[in-house]
Short mmCIF file of C-alpha atoms and ligand atoms in Angstrom, two decimals:
data_model
loop_
_atom_site.label_atom_id
_atom_site.label_comp_id
_atom_site.label_asym_id
_atom_site.label_seq_id
_atom_site.Cartn_x
_atom_site.Cartn_y
_atom_site.Cartn_z
CA UNK A 1 -93.10 -6.57 -35.90
CA UNK A 2 -93.14 -7.84 -32.36
CA UNK A 3 -91.43 -11.01 -33.45
CA UNK A 4 -88.66 -9.17 -35.28
CA UNK A 5 -87.88 -7.01 -32.23
CA UNK A 6 -87.73 -10.18 -30.18
CA UNK A 7 -85.51 -11.83 -32.78
CA UNK A 8 -83.23 -8.82 -33.02
CA UNK A 9 -82.89 -8.71 -29.25
CA UNK A 10 -82.15 -12.41 -29.10
CA UNK A 11 -79.51 -12.11 -31.82
CA UNK A 12 -77.93 -9.11 -30.10
CA UNK A 13 -77.82 -10.99 -26.81
CA UNK A 14 -76.40 -14.07 -28.44
CA UNK A 15 -73.69 -12.02 -30.15
CA UNK A 16 -72.81 -10.23 -26.95
CA UNK A 17 -72.59 -13.58 -25.23
CA UNK A 18 -70.58 -15.20 -28.01
CA UNK A 19 -68.08 -12.34 -28.03
CA UNK A 20 -65.73 -11.87 -25.13
CA UNK A 21 -67.40 -14.57 -23.04
CA UNK A 22 -66.70 -17.40 -25.46
CA UNK A 23 -63.12 -16.23 -26.02
CA UNK A 24 -62.63 -16.85 -22.33
CA UNK A 25 -64.76 -19.94 -21.96
CA UNK A 26 -62.66 -22.31 -19.88
CA UNK A 27 -61.74 -25.82 -20.92
CA UNK A 28 -63.70 -28.02 -18.55
CA UNK A 29 -62.17 -31.22 -17.16
CA UNK A 30 -64.77 -33.40 -15.50
CA UNK A 31 -62.90 -35.66 -13.07
CA UNK A 32 -65.12 -38.49 -11.87
CA UNK A 33 -64.21 -40.96 -9.15
CA UNK A 34 -65.88 -43.45 -6.82
CA UNK A 35 -64.37 -42.78 -3.38
CA UNK A 36 -65.03 -40.17 -0.70
CA UNK A 37 -63.35 -36.73 -0.88
CA UNK A 38 -61.62 -37.52 2.41
CA UNK A 39 -59.31 -40.25 1.03
CA UNK A 40 -55.89 -40.21 -0.68
CA UNK A 41 -57.54 -40.20 -4.15
CA UNK A 42 -60.23 -37.70 -3.16
CA UNK A 43 -57.63 -35.30 -1.80
CA UNK A 44 -55.35 -35.82 -4.80
CA UNK A 45 -58.22 -34.91 -7.15
CA UNK A 46 -58.94 -31.74 -5.18
CA UNK A 47 -55.26 -30.77 -5.21
CA UNK A 48 -55.16 -31.28 -8.97
CA UNK A 49 -58.25 -29.10 -9.39
CA UNK A 50 -56.73 -26.31 -7.35
CA UNK A 51 -53.34 -26.41 -9.14
CA UNK A 52 -54.68 -26.85 -12.68
CA UNK A 53 -56.97 -23.85 -12.27
CA UNK A 54 -54.15 -21.81 -10.72
CA UNK A 55 -51.44 -22.65 -13.28
CA UNK A 56 -53.72 -22.04 -16.26
CA UNK A 57 -55.00 -18.79 -14.80
CA UNK A 58 -58.56 -20.11 -14.95
CA UNK A 59 -58.34 -21.24 -18.59
CA UNK A 60 -59.01 -24.73 -17.29
CA UNK A 61 -61.86 -25.50 -14.93
CA UNK A 62 -61.78 -28.84 -13.13
CA UNK A 63 -65.04 -30.27 -11.82
CA UNK A 64 -64.46 -33.13 -9.39
CA UNK A 65 -67.33 -35.59 -8.91
CA UNK A 66 -66.56 -37.96 -5.99
CA UNK A 67 -68.45 -40.92 -4.50
CA UNK A 68 -69.77 -42.37 -7.80
CA UNK A 69 -71.96 -39.25 -8.10
CA UNK A 70 -71.76 -39.44 -11.88
CA UNK A 71 -70.74 -43.01 -12.66
CA UNK A 72 -70.01 -46.32 -10.98
CA UNK A 73 -66.85 -48.37 -11.63
CA UNK A 74 -67.54 -49.84 -15.04
CA UNK A 75 -69.65 -46.98 -16.37
CA UNK A 76 -66.99 -44.40 -15.63
CA UNK A 77 -64.52 -46.08 -17.97
CA UNK A 78 -67.11 -46.17 -20.73
CA UNK A 79 -67.99 -42.52 -20.04
CA UNK A 80 -64.32 -41.58 -20.40
CA UNK A 81 -64.05 -43.41 -23.71
CA UNK A 82 -67.17 -41.63 -24.96
CA UNK A 83 -65.87 -38.25 -23.76
CA UNK A 84 -68.73 -37.68 -21.29
CA UNK A 85 -66.02 -37.12 -18.66
CA UNK A 86 -62.39 -36.27 -19.32
CA UNK A 87 -60.48 -37.63 -16.34
CA UNK A 88 -60.67 -40.61 -13.95
CA UNK A 89 -58.44 -42.42 -11.50
CA UNK A 90 -59.72 -46.01 -11.46
CA UNK A 91 -58.10 -48.62 -9.30
CA UNK A 92 -55.51 -50.69 -11.19
CA UNK A 93 -57.82 -53.68 -10.59
CA UNK A 94 -60.52 -52.27 -12.88
CA UNK A 95 -58.91 -52.28 -16.32
CA UNK A 96 -59.70 -55.91 -17.19
CA UNK A 97 -63.23 -55.25 -18.45
CA UNK A 98 -61.92 -52.79 -21.08
CA UNK A 99 -59.37 -55.36 -22.23
CA UNK A 100 -56.18 -54.17 -20.52
CA UNK A 101 -55.69 -57.12 -18.21
CA UNK A 102 -51.96 -56.55 -17.68
CA UNK A 103 -52.73 -54.01 -14.93
CA UNK A 104 -54.01 -56.94 -12.84
CA UNK A 105 -50.37 -57.79 -12.12
CA UNK A 106 -50.71 -55.32 -9.23
CA UNK A 107 -53.40 -57.60 -7.74
CA UNK A 108 -51.18 -60.66 -7.39
CA UNK A 109 -50.98 -61.71 -3.73
CA UNK A 110 -48.01 -60.33 -1.82
CA UNK A 111 -46.38 -59.03 -5.03
CA UNK A 112 -45.29 -55.77 -3.42
CA UNK A 113 -42.92 -56.09 -0.47
CA UNK A 114 -43.18 -52.37 0.33
CA UNK A 115 -43.87 -48.89 -1.06
CA UNK A 116 -40.31 -48.40 -2.31
CA UNK A 117 -40.82 -51.40 -4.59
CA UNK A 118 -44.07 -49.91 -5.81
CA UNK A 119 -42.33 -46.71 -6.80
CA UNK A 120 -39.66 -48.60 -8.73
CA UNK A 121 -42.38 -50.32 -10.75
CA UNK A 122 -44.63 -47.32 -11.41
CA UNK A 123 -41.73 -44.95 -12.18
CA UNK A 124 -39.87 -47.54 -14.24
CA UNK A 125 -40.12 -49.14 -17.67
CA UNK A 126 -43.09 -51.35 -16.77
CA UNK A 127 -45.17 -48.44 -15.50
CA UNK A 128 -44.67 -46.75 -18.85
CA UNK A 129 -45.33 -49.91 -20.86
CA UNK A 130 -48.65 -50.40 -19.08
CA UNK A 131 -49.67 -46.83 -19.90
CA UNK A 132 -48.80 -47.45 -23.57
CA UNK A 133 -51.49 -50.16 -23.61
CA UNK A 134 -54.13 -47.51 -22.93
CA UNK A 135 -53.69 -45.53 -26.17
CA UNK A 136 -55.61 -48.00 -28.39
CA UNK A 137 -58.46 -47.73 -25.87
CA UNK A 138 -58.64 -43.98 -26.40
CA UNK A 139 -57.00 -43.15 -23.07
CA UNK A 140 -53.75 -41.57 -21.94
CA UNK A 141 -52.17 -42.51 -18.62
CA UNK A 142 -50.91 -39.46 -16.74
CA UNK A 143 -49.84 -40.72 -13.32
CA UNK A 144 -49.93 -43.50 -10.76
CA UNK A 145 -51.53 -42.58 -7.45
CA UNK A 146 -50.98 -44.64 -4.35
CA UNK A 147 -53.57 -45.81 -1.86
CA UNK A 148 -52.21 -48.67 0.20
CA UNK A 149 -52.20 -52.26 1.33
CA UNK A 150 -55.50 -54.06 1.78
CA UNK A 151 -57.18 -55.34 4.90
CA UNK A 152 -59.56 -58.34 4.88
CA UNK A 153 -62.83 -57.87 6.73
CA UNK A 154 -65.71 -60.17 7.69
CA UNK A 155 -68.04 -60.93 10.57
CA UNK A 156 -65.80 -63.78 11.67
CA UNK A 157 -62.08 -63.68 12.42
CA UNK A 158 -59.91 -64.39 9.37
CA UNK A 159 -56.63 -65.81 10.65
CA UNK A 160 -56.02 -68.83 8.49
CA UNK A 161 -56.95 -69.62 4.86
CA UNK A 162 -59.53 -72.16 6.15
CA UNK A 163 -61.44 -69.31 7.76
CA UNK A 164 -62.46 -68.07 4.31
CA UNK A 165 -64.17 -71.28 3.30
CA UNK A 166 -67.61 -70.59 1.83
CA UNK A 167 -67.57 -66.85 2.56
CA UNK A 168 -68.98 -64.55 -0.11
CA UNK A 169 -66.30 -61.90 -0.56
CA UNK A 170 -66.79 -58.72 -2.55
CA UNK A 171 -64.01 -58.00 -5.02
CA UNK A 172 -63.23 -55.45 -7.70
CA UNK A 173 -63.56 -56.58 -11.33
CA UNK A 174 -60.17 -58.32 -11.53
CA UNK A 175 -59.73 -61.98 -12.49
CA UNK A 176 -56.62 -62.10 -10.32
CA UNK A 177 -58.69 -61.08 -7.30
CA UNK A 178 -61.24 -63.70 -8.28
CA UNK A 179 -58.48 -66.35 -8.34
CA UNK A 180 -57.14 -65.04 -5.03
CA UNK A 181 -60.51 -65.48 -3.27
CA UNK A 182 -61.01 -68.92 -4.81
CA UNK A 183 -57.53 -69.99 -3.66
CA UNK A 184 -58.67 -69.11 -0.13
CA UNK A 185 -61.84 -71.17 -0.53
CA UNK A 186 -64.12 -68.10 -0.65
CA UNK A 187 -66.76 -67.23 -3.24
CA UNK A 188 -65.79 -64.01 -5.03
CA UNK A 189 -68.51 -61.52 -5.94
CA UNK A 190 -67.67 -58.66 -8.30
CA UNK A 191 -69.51 -55.53 -7.20
CA UNK A 192 -69.29 -51.79 -7.78
CA UNK A 193 -67.63 -49.90 -4.93
CA UNK A 194 -70.72 -47.77 -4.31
CA UNK A 195 -72.76 -50.89 -3.50
CA UNK A 196 -70.40 -52.54 -1.02
CA UNK A 197 -71.59 -50.96 2.23
CA UNK A 198 -75.18 -51.98 1.66
CA UNK A 199 -74.21 -55.46 0.50
CA UNK A 200 -72.23 -55.96 3.71
CA UNK A 201 -75.00 -54.54 5.83
CA UNK A 202 -77.70 -56.73 4.34
CA UNK A 203 -75.55 -59.85 4.13
CA UNK A 204 -75.52 -60.04 0.32
CA UNK A 205 -71.79 -60.55 0.86
CA UNK A 206 -70.02 -61.69 4.04
CA UNK A 207 -66.82 -59.75 3.73
CA UNK A 208 -64.49 -57.72 1.57
CA UNK A 209 -60.96 -56.38 1.17
CA UNK A 210 -59.96 -52.76 0.96
CA UNK A 211 -57.66 -50.12 2.37
CA UNK A 212 -58.36 -48.60 5.78
CA UNK A 213 -59.20 -45.22 4.21
CA UNK A 214 -61.81 -46.76 1.92
CA UNK A 215 -63.26 -48.92 4.69
CA UNK A 216 -63.52 -46.03 7.13
CA UNK A 217 -64.86 -43.41 4.70
CA UNK A 218 -67.59 -45.80 3.52
CA UNK A 219 -68.38 -46.90 7.10
CA UNK A 220 -67.79 -50.56 6.23
CA UNK A 221 -66.23 -51.08 9.68
CA UNK A 222 -69.65 -50.43 11.21
CA UNK A 223 -70.96 -53.60 9.59
CA UNK A 224 -67.85 -55.81 9.83
CA UNK A 225 -66.85 -57.28 13.18
CA UNK A 226 -63.29 -58.30 12.24
CA UNK A 227 -60.49 -56.82 10.16
CA UNK A 228 -57.22 -58.62 9.44
CA UNK A 229 -54.09 -56.59 8.73
CA UNK A 230 -52.85 -59.04 6.14
CA UNK A 231 -51.08 -56.75 3.64
CA UNK A 232 -51.84 -59.46 1.09
CA UNK A 233 -52.62 -57.04 -1.70
CA UNK A 234 -52.41 -53.49 -2.90
CA UNK A 235 -54.73 -50.75 -4.19
CA UNK A 236 -53.39 -47.96 -6.37
CA UNK A 237 -54.72 -45.91 -9.26
CA UNK A 238 -53.97 -44.93 -12.83
CA UNK A 239 -54.97 -41.32 -13.48
CA UNK A 240 -56.23 -41.34 -17.05
CA UNK A 241 -57.62 -38.81 -19.55
CA UNK A 242 -59.58 -39.12 -22.74
CA UNK A 243 -56.79 -39.24 -25.35
CA UNK A 244 -58.53 -37.13 -28.00
CA UNK A 245 -59.33 -34.46 -25.44
CA UNK A 246 -55.77 -34.47 -24.12
CA UNK A 247 -54.13 -34.37 -27.56
CA UNK A 248 -56.49 -31.61 -28.64
CA UNK A 249 -55.67 -29.30 -25.74
CA UNK A 250 -53.52 -26.26 -26.69
CA UNK A 251 -49.89 -27.23 -26.00
CA UNK A 252 -49.19 -24.40 -23.54
CA UNK A 253 -52.25 -25.28 -21.49
CA UNK A 254 -51.40 -28.97 -21.55
CA UNK A 255 -47.95 -28.13 -20.17
CA UNK A 256 -49.51 -26.28 -17.24
CA UNK A 257 -52.05 -29.04 -16.60
CA UNK A 258 -49.23 -31.62 -16.68
CA UNK A 259 -47.34 -29.58 -14.12
CA UNK A 260 -50.45 -29.51 -11.93
CA UNK A 261 -50.77 -33.28 -12.32
CA UNK A 262 -47.11 -33.88 -11.38
CA UNK A 263 -47.48 -31.85 -8.22
CA UNK A 264 -50.86 -33.35 -7.31
CA UNK A 265 -49.28 -36.79 -7.77
CA UNK A 266 -46.44 -35.99 -5.39
CA UNK A 267 -48.98 -34.67 -2.90
CA UNK A 268 -51.36 -37.66 -3.20
CA UNK A 269 -48.51 -40.13 -2.85
CA UNK A 270 -47.08 -38.28 0.13
CA UNK A 271 -50.31 -38.45 2.14
CA UNK A 272 -51.51 -41.99 1.27
CA UNK A 273 -49.75 -43.76 4.13
CA UNK A 274 -50.73 -41.26 6.81
CA UNK A 275 -54.34 -41.15 5.54
CA UNK A 276 -54.56 -44.92 5.90
CA UNK A 277 -52.82 -44.91 9.27
CA UNK A 278 -55.30 -42.33 10.54
CA UNK A 279 -58.26 -44.25 9.13
CA UNK A 280 -57.10 -47.42 10.88
CA UNK A 281 -56.73 -45.51 14.15
CA UNK A 282 -60.27 -44.16 13.64
CA UNK A 283 -61.64 -47.66 13.01
CA UNK A 284 -60.00 -48.81 16.26
CA UNK A 285 -61.46 -45.82 18.07
CA UNK A 286 -65.01 -46.57 16.90
CA UNK A 287 -64.51 -49.97 18.51
CA UNK A 288 -66.98 -51.99 16.44
CA UNK A 289 -64.28 -53.97 14.63
CA UNK A 290 -61.65 -56.20 16.19
CA UNK A 291 -58.32 -55.66 14.45
CA UNK A 292 -56.34 -58.85 13.92
CA UNK A 293 -52.60 -58.97 13.32
CA UNK A 294 -51.32 -62.20 11.77
CA UNK A 295 -48.53 -64.20 13.38
CA UNK A 296 -45.56 -65.15 11.17
CA UNK A 297 -46.94 -68.70 10.85
CA UNK A 298 -50.40 -67.48 9.87
CA UNK A 299 -48.94 -65.16 7.26
CA UNK A 300 -46.84 -68.00 5.89
CA UNK A 301 -50.03 -70.09 5.57
CA UNK A 302 -51.69 -67.24 3.57
CA UNK A 303 -48.66 -67.00 1.28
CA UNK A 304 -48.67 -70.74 0.70
CA UNK A 305 -52.40 -70.85 -0.06
CA UNK A 306 -52.12 -67.92 -2.44
CA UNK A 307 -48.96 -68.91 -4.31
CA UNK A 308 -50.85 -70.94 -7.00
CA UNK A 309 -52.55 -67.71 -8.15
CA UNK A 310 -49.30 -66.71 -9.90
CA UNK A 311 -49.32 -69.84 -12.05
CA UNK A 312 -53.08 -69.71 -12.66
CA UNK A 313 -53.00 -66.12 -13.80
CA UNK A 314 -49.74 -66.03 -15.75
CA UNK A 315 -51.42 -66.53 -19.11
CA UNK A 316 -53.93 -63.78 -18.37
CA UNK A 317 -51.60 -61.13 -16.99
CA UNK A 318 -48.59 -62.22 -19.07
CA UNK A 319 -45.62 -64.20 -17.81
CA UNK A 320 -43.20 -61.51 -18.96
CA UNK A 321 -45.22 -58.79 -17.21
CA UNK A 322 -45.08 -60.72 -13.93
CA UNK A 323 -41.36 -61.36 -14.33
CA UNK A 324 -40.61 -57.73 -15.13
CA UNK A 325 -42.73 -56.60 -12.19
CA UNK A 326 -40.91 -58.91 -9.78
CA UNK A 327 -37.53 -57.87 -11.15
CA UNK A 328 -38.24 -54.15 -10.74
CA UNK A 329 -40.01 -54.56 -7.40
CA UNK A 330 -37.12 -56.52 -5.93
CA UNK A 331 -34.30 -54.55 -7.57
CA UNK A 332 -33.46 -52.67 -4.38
CA UNK A 333 -33.25 -55.70 -2.13
CA UNK A 334 -29.91 -57.19 -3.31
C1 LMR B 17 -62.78 -50.53 -4.72
O1 LMR B 17 -63.59 -50.58 -5.66
O2 LMR B 17 -62.77 -51.33 -3.80
C2 LMR B 17 -61.75 -49.44 -4.63
O3 LMR B 17 -60.71 -49.76 -5.44
C3 LMR B 17 -62.31 -48.10 -4.92
C4 LMR B 17 -61.22 -47.10 -5.10
O4 LMR B 17 -61.24 -46.42 -6.12
O5 LMR B 17 -60.35 -47.00 -4.23
#
């Protein structure tokens, strides 16, 4: 008798819960990323959360997990494919391990003359073609988010290619970045972003490359004595969703979420430069890192040392991809 009252109560509670509550249960988008909230990507993710929840009237709930709280670089892509999270914004240098190596075109040394060129590529035919490669991997590309040009850091000044000789340099998981470091005479070490600070601090690696906002928000400048403003490479992101999840979303909700993504993208891309400028100013202010600006001759020496990377990597990234990239990037210059 006792048991049946308990059972009846439990059933009644379950029914009450399953009624109106489940009709309103929000669609949850778990958005995982590896950087700090106070970065261009971190702020873009927050803006998307705010807008997606607003435009869907709370029918969508976005949970943002920054700083590799849930997953590190490689694991997050696997988690997205498995549906454990629904949205990510990995750096374009991290798609090689899942078999989409064409994104590594963005890692080629000095491939982007400026941000206007970047926009022509990401908004153009190639940007779309690259996203099409994600569908067979169970992913849909929604947007390109900007971060910025990379800085090289170490505990010795890096002015000429010779200065890299024998240095262990942390890189993201891109074969193009591996070839870049080898062309400079360094020893590349692939490592998850969340492990870089400690590796620099303990001397597991000697140096690294990243944007000012990533360096500052991870405190890498506190353990690196020199930073060279080389602009040799670029970091940007592909915002991606689990394809099955995205396709299965009610069409009206997907329209609102897409609108939120478009606006968050405009926002993220509008703040990236100023976020990096501020971070660089903050690094200078802390005063632990000497900031080096290359002379024209030094920069020419970097370009010369790094030019062979294009040839070495053309079979991996695709000759036609590189050509199309260069054509679109340089379209505005003639
Ligand atoms: C890195 O791993 O160095 C960065 O690309 C991390 C990020 O997402 O900006």
